[in-house]
Coordinates of C-alpha atoms in Angstrom, one line a residue:
M58 CA -0.2 29.2 -93.7
T59 CA 0.4 31.8 -90.4
I60 CA 3.6 32.1 -89.1
D61 CA 2.8 30.3 -86.0
Q62 CA 2.6 27.1 -88.4
A63 CA 5.4 27.9 -90.1
V64 CA 7.8 27.9 -87.0
Q65 CA 5.7 25.2 -86.2
G66 CA 7.0 23.5 -89.2
R67 CA 10.4 24.0 -89.2
R68 CA 11.1 23.0 -85.7
L69 CA 9.4 19.5 -86.6
G70 CA 11.3 19.3 -89.7
R71 CA 15.0 19.9 -87.5
A72 CA 13.1 17.6 -85.0
A73 CA 13.0 15.0 -88.1
R74 CA 16.6 15.1 -88.9
A75 CA 18.1 15.0 -85.8
R76 CA 16.2 11.1 -84.9
R77 CA 17.6 10.8 -88.5
S78 CA 21.0 11.6 -87.4
A79 CA 20.5 9.4 -83.9
A80 CA 19.1 6.4 -86.2
V81 CA 22.6 6.8 -88.0
A82 CA 24.9 6.9 -85.5
V83 CA 23.3 3.7 -83.7
T84 CA 23.5 1.8 -87.1
A85 CA 26.9 3.3 -87.1
G86 CA 27.4 1.5 -83.8
A87 CA 25.7 -1.9 -84.2
V88 CA 28.3 -2.0 -86.9
L89 CA 31.4 -1.8 -85.2
S90 CA 30.2 -3.5 -82.5
A91 CA 29.4 -6.4 -84.9
G92 CA 32.6 -5.9 -86.3
V93 CA 34.5 -6.7 -83.2
L94 CA 32.4 -10.0 -82.0
A95 CA 32.8 -11.2 -85.6
S96 CA 36.6 -10.8 -85.1
A97 CA 36.8 -12.8 -81.9
P98 CA 36.5 -16.3 -83.4
A99 CA 39.9 -15.2 -85.9
Q100 CA 41.4 -14.4 -82.6
A101 CA 40.2 -17.3 -80.5
V102 CA 42.1 -19.3 -83.2
Q103 CA 45.3 -17.2 -83.5
A104 CA 45.3 -17.9 -80.1
A105 CA 44.9 -21.7 -80.2
P106 CA 48.8 -22.7 -81.4
T107 CA 49.6 -21.3 -78.0
A108 CA 47.5 -24.8 -76.5
P109 CA 50.7 -27.8 -77.0
A110 CA 52.7 -25.1 -75.7
A111 CA 50.7 -24.5 -72.3
R112 CA 50.6 -28.3 -71.8
A113 CA 54.3 -28.7 -72.4
A114 CA 54.7 -26.9 -69.8
A115 CA 52.5 -28.3 -67.2
A116 CA 54.5 -29.9 -64.1
A117 CA 55.9 -33.6 -63.9
P118 CA 53.8 -35.5 -61.9
Q119 CA 55.3 -36.4 -58.0
V120 CA 56.1 -40.1 -58.1
S121 CA 56.7 -42.2 -55.2
A122 CA 58.1 -45.4 -57.1
Q123 CA 62.2 -44.5 -56.7
G124 CA 62.2 -45.6 -60.8
A125 CA 60.0 -44.6 -63.4
Y126 CA 60.0 -44.2 -66.9
A127 CA 57.7 -43.5 -70.0
M128 CA 58.1 -43.3 -73.6
N129 CA 56.8 -43.0 -77.2
P130 CA 57.2 -46.8 -78.6
V131 CA 56.8 -45.7 -82.0
N132 CA 59.5 -43.0 -82.0
G133 CA 61.1 -43.5 -78.7
K134 CA 61.0 -40.1 -77.8
Q135 CA 61.1 -39.9 -73.6
L136 CA 58.3 -38.6 -71.4
F137 CA 59.0 -39.1 -68.3
G138 CA 62.1 -40.4 -66.4
K139 CA 62.9 -40.5 -62.5
A140 CA 66.4 -42.0 -61.9
P141 CA 65.8 -43.4 -65.3
D142 CA 68.5 -45.9 -65.4
S143 CA 69.0 -46.9 -62.2
Q144 CA 69.4 -50.7 -62.0
L145 CA 66.8 -51.8 -59.6
R146 CA 65.2 -55.7 -58.7
T147 CA 62.3 -56.4 -61.4
G148 CA 60.3 -58.8 -59.5
S149 CA 57.9 -61.2 -61.9
T150 CA 58.0 -57.9 -64.9
T151 CA 61.4 -60.2 -65.4
K152 CA 58.6 -62.7 -67.4
I153 CA 58.1 -60.1 -70.1
M154 CA 61.6 -61.4 -70.9
T155 CA 60.4 -64.6 -70.5
A156 CA 57.2 -64.6 -72.9
L157 CA 59.3 -62.3 -75.6
V158 CA 62.2 -65.2 -76.4
V159 CA 59.5 -67.8 -76.0
L160 CA 57.6 -65.8 -78.7
S161 CA 60.9 -65.1 -80.2
Q162 CA 62.0 -69.1 -81.8
R163 CA 62.0 -69.8 -84.8
N164 CA 58.1 -71.3 -85.9
V165 CA 56.8 -72.0 -82.4
D166 CA 53.8 -73.7 -82.2
L167 CA 51.8 -72.6 -79.6
G168 CA 49.4 -75.5 -79.5
K169 CA 53.1 -77.8 -78.3
K170 CA 51.6 -79.6 -75.4
V171 CA 53.8 -79.2 -72.6
K172 CA 53.8 -82.0 -69.7
I173 CA 53.7 -81.2 -66.2
K174 CA 56.6 -81.8 -64.1
K175 CA 56.7 -82.2 -60.8
E176 CA 59.6 -80.0 -60.5
Y177 CA 57.2 -77.4 -61.7
T178 CA 54.9 -78.0 -59.1
D179 CA 56.8 -77.9 -56.2
Y180 CA 58.7 -75.1 -56.9
V181 CA 55.9 -72.7 -55.7
I182 CA 55.6 -74.6 -52.4
D183 CA 57.5 -74.0 -49.9
P184 CA 59.1 -77.2 -48.2
A185 CA 59.1 -76.5 -44.8
T186 CA 55.5 -75.2 -44.7
H187 CA 54.0 -76.9 -47.7
T188 CA 52.1 -73.4 -48.2
Q189 CA 52.3 -71.1 -51.4
R190 CA 55.7 -69.5 -51.7
Y191 CA 55.9 -67.8 -55.0
S192 CA 52.5 -66.9 -57.4
S193 CA 51.3 -69.8 -58.8
A194 CA 49.3 -70.8 -61.8
N195 CA 47.8 -73.7 -59.9
L196 CA 49.4 -76.2 -63.4
L197 CA 47.5 -79.9 -62.3
L198 CA 50.5 -82.2 -61.8
G199 CA 50.4 -85.2 -64.4
D200 CA 48.7 -83.6 -67.0
S201 CA 49.8 -81.4 -70.1
M202 CA 49.1 -78.0 -71.2
S203 CA 49.5 -75.8 -74.0
V204 CA 52.6 -73.3 -74.9
G205 CA 50.0 -71.2 -76.0
D206 CA 47.7 -71.6 -72.5
L207 CA 51.4 -71.0 -70.3
L208 CA 52.1 -67.7 -71.8
Y209 CA 48.5 -66.9 -69.8
G210 CA 49.2 -69.0 -67.1
L211 CA 52.6 -67.0 -67.0
M212 CA 51.5 -63.2 -67.6
L213 CA 48.0 -62.6 -65.8
P214 CA 48.5 -64.8 -62.6
S215 CA 52.0 -64.3 -62.7
G216 CA 52.5 -68.1 -62.7
C217 CA 56.2 -68.8 -61.5
D218 CA 55.7 -73.0 -62.1
A219 CA 54.5 -71.9 -65.9
A220 CA 57.6 -70.3 -66.1
Y221 CA 59.5 -72.5 -65.1
A222 CA 58.0 -74.9 -67.6
L223 CA 58.6 -72.3 -70.1
A224 CA 62.2 -72.6 -69.6
D225 CA 62.5 -76.0 -69.5
T226 CA 60.5 -76.2 -73.0
Y227 CA 62.5 -73.9 -74.9
G228 CA 66.0 -74.6 -73.0
T229 CA 68.5 -76.7 -74.7
G230 CA 70.4 -79.2 -72.6
S231 CA 69.9 -83.1 -71.3
T232 CA 68.8 -81.7 -67.3
T233 CA 66.0 -79.6 -66.2
A234 CA 68.7 -77.3 -64.7
Q235 CA 70.7 -77.3 -67.9
R236 CA 67.5 -76.6 -69.9
T237 CA 67.0 -73.4 -67.3
K238 CA 70.2 -72.6 -67.2
S239 CA 70.4 -72.2 -70.9
F240 CA 66.9 -70.3 -71.4
I241 CA 68.4 -67.9 -68.5
A242 CA 71.7 -67.0 -71.5
K243 CA 69.0 -66.4 -73.9
M244 CA 67.4 -63.9 -71.8
N245 CA 70.8 -61.8 -71.5
S246 CA 71.4 -62.2 -74.8
K247 CA 67.9 -61.0 -75.9
A248 CA 68.3 -58.0 -73.9
R249 CA 71.6 -57.3 -75.7
E250 CA 70.2 -57.6 -78.9
L251 CA 67.3 -54.7 -77.8
G252 CA 70.5 -52.8 -76.4
L253 CA 69.2 -53.0 -72.7
K254 CA 72.2 -51.7 -71.0
N255 CA 71.3 -52.2 -67.9
T256 CA 69.5 -55.3 -67.7
H257 CA 71.0 -58.8 -66.2
F258 CA 68.6 -61.5 -66.1
D259 CA 69.6 -65.1 -63.1
S260 CA 66.0 -66.0 -62.8
F261 CA 63.6 -67.3 -66.0
D262 CA 60.6 -65.7 -62.8
G263 CA 62.4 -62.7 -61.3
I264 CA 62.8 -64.9 -58.5
S265 CA 66.2 -63.5 -57.9
N266 CA 69.8 -65.0 -56.8
G267 CA 71.1 -61.8 -56.2
K268 CA 72.2 -60.7 -60.0
N269 CA 68.2 -59.8 -61.8
Y270 CA 68.0 -56.4 -62.5
S271 CA 67.1 -54.0 -65.3
S272 CA 66.0 -50.1 -65.0
P273 CA 62.7 -48.2 -65.9
R274 CA 63.8 -47.4 -69.3
D275 CA 65.2 -50.3 -70.7
L276 CA 61.9 -52.8 -68.8
A277 CA 59.8 -49.9 -70.9
K278 CA 61.4 -50.5 -73.9
L279 CA 61.8 -53.9 -73.4
A280 CA 58.1 -53.8 -73.2
G281 CA 57.4 -52.1 -76.3
A282 CA 59.5 -54.8 -78.2
A283 CA 57.5 -57.5 -77.1
L284 CA 54.0 -55.8 -77.4
K285 CA 54.9 -55.7 -81.6
N286 CA 54.3 -59.4 -81.1
K287 CA 50.8 -59.8 -81.8
T288 CA 50.2 -63.1 -79.3
F289 CA 52.4 -61.0 -76.6
K290 CA 49.5 -57.8 -77.0
K291 CA 46.3 -60.3 -76.4
V292 CA 47.6 -62.3 -73.8
V293 CA 48.8 -59.0 -71.3
G294 CA 45.8 -57.5 -72.5
T295 CA 43.0 -59.6 -71.3
K296 CA 41.6 -59.7 -68.1
V297 CA 40.1 -63.4 -66.9
Y298 CA 41.1 -66.1 -68.9
S299 CA 38.9 -69.3 -68.9
D300 CA 39.9 -71.2 -71.9
M301 CA 42.8 -73.3 -71.1
K302 CA 42.5 -76.9 -71.3
S303 CA 44.6 -79.5 -68.9
Y304 CA 44.8 -82.2 -70.9
R305 CA 44.8 -86.1 -68.1
P306 CA 47.3 -88.4 -69.3
G307 CA 44.5 -90.9 -70.0
G308 CA 42.1 -88.7 -71.8
G309 CA 40.0 -85.5 -71.6
T310 CA 40.7 -82.2 -69.5
H311 CA 40.6 -81.2 -66.0
A312 CA 38.6 -78.3 -65.1
M313 CA 40.6 -75.7 -63.9
Q314 CA 39.8 -72.0 -62.5
P315 CA 40.0 -68.9 -64.8
W316 CA 42.8 -67.2 -64.1
K317 CA 42.7 -63.4 -63.4
N318 CA 45.0 -60.8 -64.8
S319 CA 46.9 -58.7 -61.6
N320 CA 47.2 -55.7 -63.3
T321 CA 44.0 -54.2 -62.5
L322 CA 45.1 -51.1 -64.4
L323 CA 43.6 -52.7 -67.1
S324 CA 40.1 -51.7 -65.7
S325 CA 41.0 -48.8 -64.1
Y326 CA 42.8 -46.3 -66.2
R327 CA 40.8 -46.2 -69.9
G328 CA 42.9 -47.2 -73.0
A329 CA 45.2 -49.1 -70.8
F330 CA 46.3 -52.4 -72.6
G331 CA 49.0 -54.0 -70.9
V332 CA 51.9 -55.2 -69.2
K333 CA 52.8 -56.6 -66.3
T334 CA 53.0 -56.4 -62.2
G335 CA 56.1 -57.4 -60.4
S336 CA 56.9 -57.3 -56.6
G337 CA 59.2 -58.9 -53.8
P338 CA 60.6 -58.3 -50.4
E339 CA 63.5 -56.2 -52.8
A340 CA 61.7 -55.4 -55.6
K341 CA 59.1 -54.1 -53.6
F342 CA 56.1 -53.4 -56.0
C343 CA 56.5 -52.5 -60.0
L344 CA 54.5 -52.4 -62.8
V345 CA 55.5 -52.0 -67.0
F346 CA 52.3 -50.9 -67.8
A347 CA 50.9 -49.8 -71.8
A348 CA 47.8 -47.5 -73.1
T349 CA 46.7 -45.7 -75.9
R350 CA 44.2 -42.8 -76.2
G351 CA 43.4 -41.4 -79.8
S352 CA 46.4 -42.5 -82.1
K353 CA 48.6 -42.3 -79.0
T354 CA 50.5 -44.8 -77.5
V355 CA 52.7 -44.8 -74.4
V356 CA 54.4 -47.7 -72.7
G357 CA 56.4 -46.8 -69.1
T358 CA 57.5 -48.6 -66.1
V359 CA 57.5 -48.0 -62.2
L360 CA 59.8 -49.9 -60.3
A361 CA 60.1 -50.3 -56.2
A362 CA 56.9 -48.6 -55.4
S363 CA 56.3 -48.2 -51.7
T364 CA 52.5 -50.2 -52.3
A365 CA 50.8 -52.5 -54.3
D366 CA 47.9 -49.7 -54.7
Q367 CA 50.4 -47.0 -55.2
R368 CA 52.4 -48.8 -58.3
F369 CA 49.5 -48.2 -60.4
K370 CA 48.6 -44.8 -58.9
D371 CA 51.4 -43.5 -60.3
A372 CA 51.5 -44.8 -63.5
A373 CA 48.2 -43.4 -64.3
K374 CA 49.9 -39.8 -63.6
I375 CA 52.6 -40.6 -66.2
L376 CA 50.5 -42.0 -68.5
D377 CA 47.9 -38.5 -67.7
Y378 CA 51.0 -36.5 -68.3
G379 CA 53.0 -38.4 -71.4
F380 CA 49.2 -37.8 -73.2
T381 CA 49.4 -34.5 -72.9
R382 CA 53.1 -34.4 -74.2

């Protein structure tokens, strides 16, 4: 080996050692980087528990309704409130109590037939103009209808004629006036039983004589109690009902137009399954609503909303908020 070859060999050795050192450094850097990346999921898991807190901190929605309330019906926890205990007119949301009183009767027979009297059909007609003045199930005078079907007529098209028929059937007394007065007394008794401190009824359908009122909190509590009844829950969750039978006095049945639920939230909000609309010159626009998503249910009330459509928008906002609480 020449001197030049020896020098060249030493140079090649140093270069090789330098390359090995660089490779080791690169490998160590890669391992270190991999360690950082591997730790990222663990950091994400550690951060996850803050998510519910962030949701809970979300701002409560602004609603136009004069009063509103939402609750978890399982534990009674308030999820949203705006003037929750204010006494307001309820319109046809009153019929929730009408239905509950009927269904609370001992051994209630849903197949029992009720004859449709002239008082019921005349009640919804303006005597001066002979036009419809109150919401109606269009019951047929002289026919008979089962209690079960009358409950659908009460809650879906909000039939005041159906409310009259049920009140007259389940009140006590020798006259229609006595029986309906008795039925309204049962409604107030049930309100006391449920602890509804800001509620009073003076009618079986919400057509007020000046002393028919409730609060957003009370109506939500009332709905929560009523929804424990399987029949009530099935009725208020039905969008269209066409299975009613109007029995003719001489046999057979009359055909009737299907009853459509006035609660459009059933079609517009995922998970909605009830409960009842209401409106009137003093009540404005009302809605008692309920929806379930996953394992959580929210029941709430909107009273004195500015328009018919706005009550549904307010309810959707409250439900969205309630499901994050």
